[in-house]
């Protein structure tokens, strides 16, 4: 009887140990699944970049002006990044166009590249204003990006650019080479959703996980000390 009791207890202990080990492995998997190391960090030369060029940390957003989640990310996550890391010189931030929503995505990308080419300092005000113009209740099929709308936004937020040149660049695809370069980077880095955020070669699975973003940045900063 005592032997049977010992066997039962031993079995229960073993069972609990196995369950604990499985839970531990699952927790480890959950902790690592939110980030993926890519083969290299996206090149940011000639890309719109804000912050110190020699900053330890490079943050890249692959975004689409037609993407509601990109607008939300820019309104909720980016301001905290700017305050804590970009404005303090610890990180810089670059934007790469994604064309997941067809013609309107392309029009906005052409316009943004034209503004950047004409006046790099005006790019970020224009960039923010295009997202602000995105209808709050839009679906991906709602059409709101037009040449007229983009020129109107530029007139208000990028006053030093040549509006006729901007209109020409949009209508004749005058900046298509730059847009195609971005589109190739989307393919090269297997971008599947927007916004996709890459920090020093690490792609986030959840771009809205600010704690993970901070963790990655701090890890990179610590490694450079």
PDB file of C-alpha atoms in Angstrom:
ATOM      1  CA  UNK A   1       0.000   0.000   0.000  1.00  0.00           C
ATOM      2  CA  UNK A   2       2.818   2.352   0.951  1.00  0.00           C
ATOM      3  CA  UNK A   3       4.595   1.518  -2.304  1.00  0.00           C
ATOM      4  CA  UNK A   4       1.457   2.345  -4.297  1.00  0.00           C
ATOM      5  CA  UNK A   5       1.146   5.650  -2.462  1.00  0.00           C
ATOM      6  CA  UNK A   6       4.773   6.473  -3.250  1.00  0.00           C
ATOM      7  CA  UNK A   7       4.192   5.649  -6.923  1.00  0.00           C
ATOM      8  CA  UNK A   8       1.139   7.918  -7.057  1.00  0.00           C
ATOM      9  CA  UNK A   9       3.005  10.782  -5.368  1.00  0.00           C
ATOM     10  CA  UNK A  10       6.007  10.329  -7.635  1.00  0.00           C
ATOM     11  CA  UNK A  11       3.751  10.311 -10.667  1.00  0.00           C
ATOM     12  CA  UNK A  12       2.029  13.492  -9.532  1.00  0.00           C
ATOM     13  CA  UNK A  13       5.368  15.201  -8.895  1.00  0.00           C
ATOM     14  CA  UNK A  14       6.599  14.164 -12.336  1.00  0.00           C
ATOM     15  CA  UNK A  15       3.355  15.351 -13.931  1.00  0.00           C
ATOM     16  CA  UNK A  16       3.595  18.745 -12.207  1.00  0.00           C
ATOM     17  CA  UNK A  17       7.236  19.061 -13.253  1.00  0.00           C
ATOM     18  CA  UNK A  18       6.340  18.318 -16.876  1.00  0.00           C
ATOM     19  CA  UNK A  19       3.490  20.835 -16.833  1.00  0.00           C
ATOM     20  CA  UNK A  20       5.795  23.435 -15.309  1.00  0.00           C
ATOM     21  CA  UNK A  21       8.429  22.798 -17.954  1.00  0.00           C
ATOM     22  CA  UNK A  22       5.877  23.113 -20.778  1.00  0.00           C
ATOM     23  CA  UNK A  23       4.547  26.356 -19.327  1.00  0.00           C
ATOM     24  CA  UNK A  24       8.103  27.669 -19.041  1.00  0.00           C
ATOM     25  CA  UNK A  25       8.788  26.875 -22.698  1.00  0.00           C
ATOM     26  CA  UNK A  26       5.517  28.504 -23.741  1.00  0.00           C
ATOM     27  CA  UNK A  27       6.400  31.625 -21.770  1.00  0.00           C
ATOM     28  CA  UNK A  28       9.817  31.766 -23.384  1.00  0.00           C
ATOM     29  CA  UNK A  29       8.185  31.426 -26.799  1.00  0.00           C
ATOM     30  CA  UNK A  30       5.695  34.195 -25.995  1.00  0.00           C
ATOM     31  CA  UNK A  31       8.530  36.473 -24.910  1.00  0.00           C
ATOM     32  CA  UNK A  32      10.427  36.010 -28.168  1.00  0.00           C
ATOM     33  CA  UNK A  33       7.582  35.752 -30.688  1.00  0.00           C
ATOM     34  CA  UNK A  34       7.006  39.519 -30.635  1.00  0.00           C
ATOM     35  CA  UNK A  35      10.262  40.233 -32.487  1.00  0.00           C
ATOM     36  CA  UNK A  36      12.042  38.876 -35.547  1.00  0.00           C
ATOM     37  CA  UNK A  37      15.621  39.535 -36.588  1.00  0.00           C
ATOM     38  CA  UNK A  38      15.848  40.443 -40.260  1.00  0.00           C
ATOM     39  CA  UNK A  39      18.897  39.799 -42.415  1.00  0.00           C
ATOM     40  CA  UNK A  40      19.979  43.438 -42.184  1.00  0.00           C
ATOM     41  CA  UNK A  41      18.605  46.834 -41.253  1.00  0.00           C
ATOM     42  CA  UNK A  42      16.827  48.703 -44.071  1.00  0.00           C
ATOM     43  CA  UNK A  43      19.088  51.270 -45.749  1.00  0.00           C
ATOM     44  CA  UNK A  44      17.961  54.777 -44.842  1.00  0.00           C
ATOM     45  CA  UNK A  45      20.195  56.782 -47.163  1.00  0.00           C
ATOM     46  CA  UNK A  46      18.016  59.186 -49.170  1.00  0.00           C
ATOM     47  CA  UNK A  47      14.987  58.243 -47.079  1.00  0.00           C
ATOM     48  CA  UNK A  48      13.115  60.879 -45.051  1.00  0.00           C
ATOM     49  CA  UNK A  49      14.842  60.740 -41.664  1.00  0.00           C
ATOM     50  CA  UNK A  50      14.357  62.799 -38.537  1.00  0.00           C
ATOM     51  CA  UNK A  51      16.795  62.888 -35.631  1.00  0.00           C
ATOM     52  CA  UNK A  52      20.570  62.652 -35.376  1.00  0.00           C
ATOM     53  CA  UNK A  53      22.039  60.859 -38.385  1.00  0.00           C
ATOM     54  CA  UNK A  54      24.663  59.161 -36.208  1.00  0.00           C
ATOM     55  CA  UNK A  55      22.226  58.085 -33.478  1.00  0.00           C
ATOM     56  CA  UNK A  56      22.841  54.665 -31.961  1.00  0.00           C
ATOM     57  CA  UNK A  57      19.346  53.456 -32.798  1.00  0.00           C
ATOM     58  CA  UNK A  58      17.623  53.575 -36.180  1.00  0.00           C
ATOM     59  CA  UNK A  59      13.848  53.126 -36.236  1.00  0.00           C
ATOM     60  CA  UNK A  60      12.212  52.500 -39.614  1.00  0.00           C
ATOM     61  CA  UNK A  61       8.508  52.552 -40.345  1.00  0.00           C
ATOM     62  CA  UNK A  62       7.119  50.885 -43.445  1.00  0.00           C
ATOM     63  CA  UNK A  63       3.824  52.730 -43.765  1.00  0.00           C
ATOM     64  CA  UNK A  64       0.934  53.413 -46.136  1.00  0.00           C
ATOM     65  CA  UNK A  65      -0.926  56.738 -46.181  1.00  0.00           C
ATOM     66  CA  UNK A  66      -4.166  54.802 -46.756  1.00  0.00           C
ATOM     67  CA  UNK A  67      -3.622  52.643 -43.671  1.00  0.00           C
ATOM     68  CA  UNK A  68      -5.772  53.487 -40.591  1.00  0.00           C
ATOM     69  CA  UNK A  69      -3.367  51.602 -38.322  1.00  0.00           C
ATOM     70  CA  UNK A  70      -0.478  53.739 -39.571  1.00  0.00           C
ATOM     71  CA  UNK A  71      -2.437  56.847 -38.675  1.00  0.00           C
ATOM     72  CA  UNK A  72      -3.162  55.429 -35.213  1.00  0.00           C
ATOM     73  CA  UNK A  73       0.501  54.479 -34.714  1.00  0.00           C
ATOM     74  CA  UNK A  74       1.609  57.955 -35.696  1.00  0.00           C
ATOM     75  CA  UNK A  75      -0.803  59.524 -33.225  1.00  0.00           C
ATOM     76  CA  UNK A  76      -0.183  57.230 -30.257  1.00  0.00           C
ATOM     77  CA  UNK A  77       3.265  55.614 -30.430  1.00  0.00           C
ATOM     78  CA  UNK A  78       5.388  58.023 -32.456  1.00  0.00           C
ATOM     79  CA  UNK A  79       4.941  61.054 -30.137  1.00  0.00           C
ATOM     80  CA  UNK A  80       6.317  59.044 -27.213  1.00  0.00           C
ATOM     81  CA  UNK A  81       9.251  57.845 -29.307  1.00  0.00           C
ATOM     82  CA  UNK A  82       9.951  61.396 -30.421  1.00  0.00           C
ATOM     83  CA  UNK A  83       9.898  62.759 -26.892  1.00  0.00           C
ATOM     84  CA  UNK A  84      11.973  60.034 -25.272  1.00  0.00           C
ATOM     85  CA  UNK A  85      14.430  59.002 -27.968  1.00  0.00           C
ATOM     86  CA  UNK A  86      14.373  60.987 -31.222  1.00  0.00           C
ATOM     87  CA  UNK A  87      14.420  64.506 -29.771  1.00  0.00           C
ATOM     88  CA  UNK A  88      17.078  63.453 -27.260  1.00  0.00           C
ATOM     89  CA  UNK A  89      19.479  62.235 -29.957  1.00  0.00           C
ATOM     90  CA  UNK A  90      19.342  58.575 -28.949  1.00  0.00           C
ATOM     91  CA  UNK A  91      17.467  57.407 -32.058  1.00  0.00           C
ATOM     92  CA  UNK A  92      16.514  58.545 -35.514  1.00  0.00           C
ATOM     93  CA  UNK A  93      13.362  57.695 -37.439  1.00  0.00           C
ATOM     94  CA  UNK A  94      12.865  56.985 -41.143  1.00  0.00           C
ATOM     95  CA  UNK A  95       9.768  56.414 -43.261  1.00  0.00           C
ATOM     96  CA  UNK A  96       9.455  54.058 -46.243  1.00  0.00           C
ATOM     97  CA  UNK A  97       6.360  53.995 -48.460  1.00  0.00           C
ATOM     98  CA  UNK A  98       4.206  50.894 -48.803  1.00  0.00           C
ATOM     99  CA  UNK A  99       1.683  50.582 -51.641  1.00  0.00           C
ATOM    100  CA  UNK A 100      -0.747  48.009 -50.282  1.00  0.00           C
ATOM    101  CA  UNK A 101      -3.907  49.968 -51.170  1.00  0.00           C
ATOM    102  CA  UNK A 102      -3.387  50.599 -54.843  1.00  0.00           C
ATOM    103  CA  UNK A 103      -3.658  53.855 -56.765  1.00  0.00           C
ATOM    104  CA  UNK A 104      -4.267  56.131 -53.787  1.00  0.00           C
ATOM    105  CA  UNK A 105      -1.268  54.733 -51.911  1.00  0.00           C
ATOM    106  CA  UNK A 106       0.836  55.410 -54.987  1.00  0.00           C
ATOM    107  CA  UNK A 107      -0.483  58.957 -55.415  1.00  0.00           C
ATOM    108  CA  UNK A 108       0.318  59.828 -51.805  1.00  0.00           C
ATOM    109  CA  UNK A 109       3.754  58.226 -52.077  1.00  0.00           C
ATOM    110  CA  UNK A 110       4.525  60.168 -55.276  1.00  0.00           C
ATOM    111  CA  UNK A 111       3.488  63.387 -53.546  1.00  0.00           C
ATOM    112  CA  UNK A 112       5.523  62.701 -50.415  1.00  0.00           C
ATOM    113  CA  UNK A 113       8.619  61.961 -52.488  1.00  0.00           C
ATOM    114  CA  UNK A 114       8.111  65.186 -54.447  1.00  0.00           C
ATOM    115  CA  UNK A 115       7.814  67.223 -51.245  1.00  0.00           C
ATOM    116  CA  UNK A 116      10.879  65.509 -49.793  1.00  0.00           C
ATOM    117  CA  UNK A 117      12.901  66.134 -52.960  1.00  0.00           C
ATOM    118  CA  UNK A 118      11.957  69.814 -53.048  1.00  0.00           C
ATOM    119  CA  UNK A 119      12.177  70.590 -49.323  1.00  0.00           C
ATOM    120  CA  UNK A 120      13.286  67.783 -46.959  1.00  0.00           C
ATOM    121  CA  UNK A 121      12.529  69.934 -43.915  1.00  0.00           C
ATOM    122  CA  UNK A 122       8.887  70.264 -44.994  1.00  0.00           C
ATOM    123  CA  UNK A 123       8.422  66.538 -45.449  1.00  0.00           C
ATOM    124  CA  UNK A 124       7.394  65.700 -41.885  1.00  0.00           C
ATOM    125  CA  UNK A 125       4.737  68.412 -41.652  1.00  0.00           C
ATOM    126  CA  UNK A 126       3.282  67.219 -44.955  1.00  0.00           C
ATOM    127  CA  UNK A 127       3.563  63.584 -43.887  1.00  0.00           C
ATOM    128  CA  UNK A 128       1.660  64.223 -40.670  1.00  0.00           C
ATOM    129  CA  UNK A 129      -0.981  66.313 -42.457  1.00  0.00           C
ATOM    130  CA  UNK A 130      -1.715  63.585 -45.016  1.00  0.00           C
ATOM    131  CA  UNK A 131      -2.425  61.118 -42.228  1.00  0.00           C
ATOM    132  CA  UNK A 132      -4.513  63.749 -40.433  1.00  0.00           C
ATOM    133  CA  UNK A 133      -6.602  64.141 -43.598  1.00  0.00           C
ATOM    134  CA  UNK A 134      -7.444  60.444 -43.571  1.00  0.00           C
ATOM    135  CA  UNK A 135     -11.196  60.135 -42.804  1.00  0.00           C
ATOM    136  CA  UNK A 136     -11.771  58.767 -39.308  1.00  0.00           C
ATOM    137  CA  UNK A 137     -14.374  56.247 -40.478  1.00  0.00           C
ATOM    138  CA  UNK A 138     -12.760  55.253 -43.750  1.00  0.00           C
ATOM    139  CA  UNK A 139     -12.577  51.727 -45.063  1.00  0.00           C
ATOM    140  CA  UNK A 140      -9.778  50.751 -47.376  1.00  0.00           C
ATOM    141  CA  UNK A 141     -12.129  51.180 -50.338  1.00  0.00           C
ATOM    142  CA  UNK A 142     -13.123  54.763 -49.529  1.00  0.00           C
ATOM    143  CA  UNK A 143     -11.441  57.084 -52.009  1.00  0.00           C
ATOM    144  CA  UNK A 144     -10.073  60.312 -50.593  1.00  0.00           C
ATOM    145  CA  UNK A 145      -6.509  60.641 -51.913  1.00  0.00           C
ATOM    146  CA  UNK A 146      -6.516  62.824 -55.021  1.00  0.00           C
ATOM    147  CA  UNK A 147      -4.015  65.109 -56.683  1.00  0.00           C
ATOM    148  CA  UNK A 148      -6.117  68.102 -55.685  1.00  0.00           C
ATOM    149  CA  UNK A 149      -6.225  67.009 -52.031  1.00  0.00           C
ATOM    150  CA  UNK A 150      -2.478  66.412 -51.872  1.00  0.00           C
ATOM    151  CA  UNK A 151      -1.701  69.808 -53.432  1.00  0.00           C
ATOM    152  CA  UNK A 152      -4.107  71.427 -50.970  1.00  0.00           C
ATOM    153  CA  UNK A 153      -2.305  69.786 -48.049  1.00  0.00           C
ATOM    154  CA  UNK A 154       1.088  70.836 -49.389  1.00  0.00           C
ATOM    155  CA  UNK A 155      -0.084  74.423 -49.844  1.00  0.00           C
ATOM    156  CA  UNK A 156      -0.998  74.570 -46.161  1.00  0.00           C
ATOM    157  CA  UNK A 157       1.894  72.605 -44.681  1.00  0.00           C
ATOM    158  CA  UNK A 158       4.807  72.869 -47.134  1.00  0.00           C
ATOM    159  CA  UNK A 159       4.577  76.487 -48.299  1.00  0.00           C
ATOM    160  CA  UNK A 160       8.067  76.670 -49.800  1.00  0.00           C
ATOM    161  CA  UNK A 161       7.607  73.990 -52.434  1.00  0.00           C
ATOM    162  CA  UNK A 162       6.605  74.532 -56.050  1.00  0.00           C
ATOM    163  CA  UNK A 163       2.977  73.387 -56.164  1.00  0.00           C
ATOM    164  CA  UNK A 164       2.977  73.114 -59.948  1.00  0.00           C
ATOM    165  CA  UNK A 165       5.991  70.815 -59.777  1.00  0.00           C
ATOM    166  CA  UNK A 166       4.252  68.760 -57.103  1.00  0.00           C
ATOM    167  CA  UNK A 167       1.144  68.437 -59.251  1.00  0.00           C
ATOM    168  CA  UNK A 168       3.296  67.431 -62.217  1.00  0.00           C
ATOM    169  CA  UNK A 169       5.191  64.852 -60.171  1.00  0.00           C
ATOM    170  CA  UNK A 170       1.909  63.288 -59.047  1.00  0.00           C
ATOM    171  CA  UNK A 171       0.173  63.263 -62.432  1.00  0.00           C
ATOM    172  CA  UNK A 172       3.175  62.195 -64.528  1.00  0.00           C
ATOM    173  CA  UNK A 173       4.768  59.959 -61.869  1.00  0.00           C
ATOM    174  CA  UNK A 174       7.809  62.210 -61.759  1.00  0.00           C
ATOM    175  CA  UNK A 175       9.059  60.583 -58.549  1.00  0.00           C
ATOM    176  CA  UNK A 176       8.209  57.010 -59.485  1.00  0.00           C
ATOM    177  CA  UNK A 177      11.874  55.966 -59.250  1.00  0.00           C
ATOM    178  CA  UNK A 178      11.915  56.801 -55.546  1.00  0.00           C
ATOM    179  CA  UNK A 179       8.539  55.120 -55.009  1.00  0.00           C
ATOM    180  CA  UNK A 180       9.730  51.989 -56.784  1.00  0.00           C
ATOM    181  CA  UNK A 181      12.839  51.950 -54.605  1.00  0.00           C
ATOM    182  CA  UNK A 182      10.601  51.867 -51.534  1.00  0.00           C
ATOM    183  CA  UNK A 183       8.423  49.171 -53.084  1.00  0.00           C
ATOM    184  CA  UNK A 184      11.504  47.033 -53.654  1.00  0.00           C
ATOM    185  CA  UNK A 185      12.498  47.441 -50.003  1.00  0.00           C
ATOM    186  CA  UNK A 186       9.019  46.239 -49.031  1.00  0.00           C
ATOM    187  CA  UNK A 187       9.685  43.083 -51.026  1.00  0.00           C
ATOM    188  CA  UNK A 188      13.279  42.707 -49.828  1.00  0.00           C
ATOM    189  CA  UNK A 189      12.205  42.829 -46.178  1.00  0.00           C
ATOM    190  CA  UNK A 190       9.063  40.716 -46.673  1.00  0.00           C
ATOM    191  CA  UNK A 191       6.804  43.402 -45.224  1.00  0.00           C
ATOM    192  CA  UNK A 192       3.369  41.829 -44.752  1.00  0.00           C
ATOM    193  CA  UNK A 193       1.455  44.490 -42.824  1.00  0.00           C
ATOM    194  CA  UNK A 194       1.471  48.192 -42.035  1.00  0.00           C
ATOM    195  CA  UNK A 195       2.843  49.716 -40.052  1.00  0.00           C
ATOM    196  CA  UNK A 196       5.896  47.485 -39.912  1.00  0.00           C
ATOM    197  CA  UNK A 197       8.521  48.760 -37.497  1.00  0.00           C
ATOM    198  CA  UNK A 198      12.172  47.690 -37.621  1.00  0.00           C
ATOM    199  CA  UNK A 199      14.620  48.748 -34.916  1.00  0.00           C
ATOM    200  CA  UNK A 200      18.310  48.135 -35.662  1.00  0.00           C
ATOM    201  CA  UNK A 201      17.462  45.049 -37.699  1.00  0.00           C
ATOM    202  CA  UNK A 202      14.705  43.690 -35.450  1.00  0.00           C
ATOM    203  CA  UNK A 203      11.158  43.624 -36.826  1.00  0.00           C
ATOM    204  CA  UNK A 204       8.326  43.957 -34.315  1.00  0.00           C
ATOM    205  CA  UNK A 205       5.375  41.618 -34.588  1.00  0.00           C
ATOM    206  CA  UNK A 206       3.225  44.114 -32.686  1.00  0.00           C
ATOM    207  CA  UNK A 207       4.128  47.718 -33.574  1.00  0.00           C
ATOM    208  CA  UNK A 208       1.820  49.006 -30.824  1.00  0.00           C
ATOM    209  CA  UNK A 209       3.714  47.221 -28.042  1.00  0.00           C
ATOM    210  CA  UNK A 210       5.495  50.283 -26.684  1.00  0.00           C
ATOM    211  CA  UNK A 211       7.104  48.371 -23.835  1.00  0.00           C
ATOM    212  CA  UNK A 212       8.755  46.048 -26.354  1.00  0.00           C
ATOM    213  CA  UNK A 213       9.898  49.016 -28.432  1.00  0.00           C
ATOM    214  CA  UNK A 214      11.463  50.625 -25.371  1.00  0.00           C
ATOM    215  CA  UNK A 215      13.062  47.318 -24.401  1.00  0.00           C
ATOM    216  CA  UNK A 216      14.683  46.927 -27.826  1.00  0.00           C
ATOM    217  CA  UNK A 217      15.912  50.511 -27.900  1.00  0.00           C
ATOM    218  CA  UNK A 218      17.346  50.346 -24.392  1.00  0.00           C
ATOM    219  CA  UNK A 219      19.061  47.065 -25.231  1.00  0.00           C
ATOM    220  CA  UNK A 220      20.730  48.691 -28.242  1.00  0.00           C
ATOM    221  CA  UNK A 221      21.728  51.742 -26.225  1.00  0.00           C
ATOM    222  CA  UNK A 222      23.159  49.582 -23.458  1.00  0.00           C
ATOM    223  CA  UNK A 223      25.149  47.561 -25.988  1.00  0.00           C
ATOM    224  CA  UNK A 224      26.859  50.700 -27.262  1.00  0.00           C
ATOM    225  CA  UNK A 225      28.119  51.793 -23.840  1.00  0.00           C
TER     226      UNK A 225
END
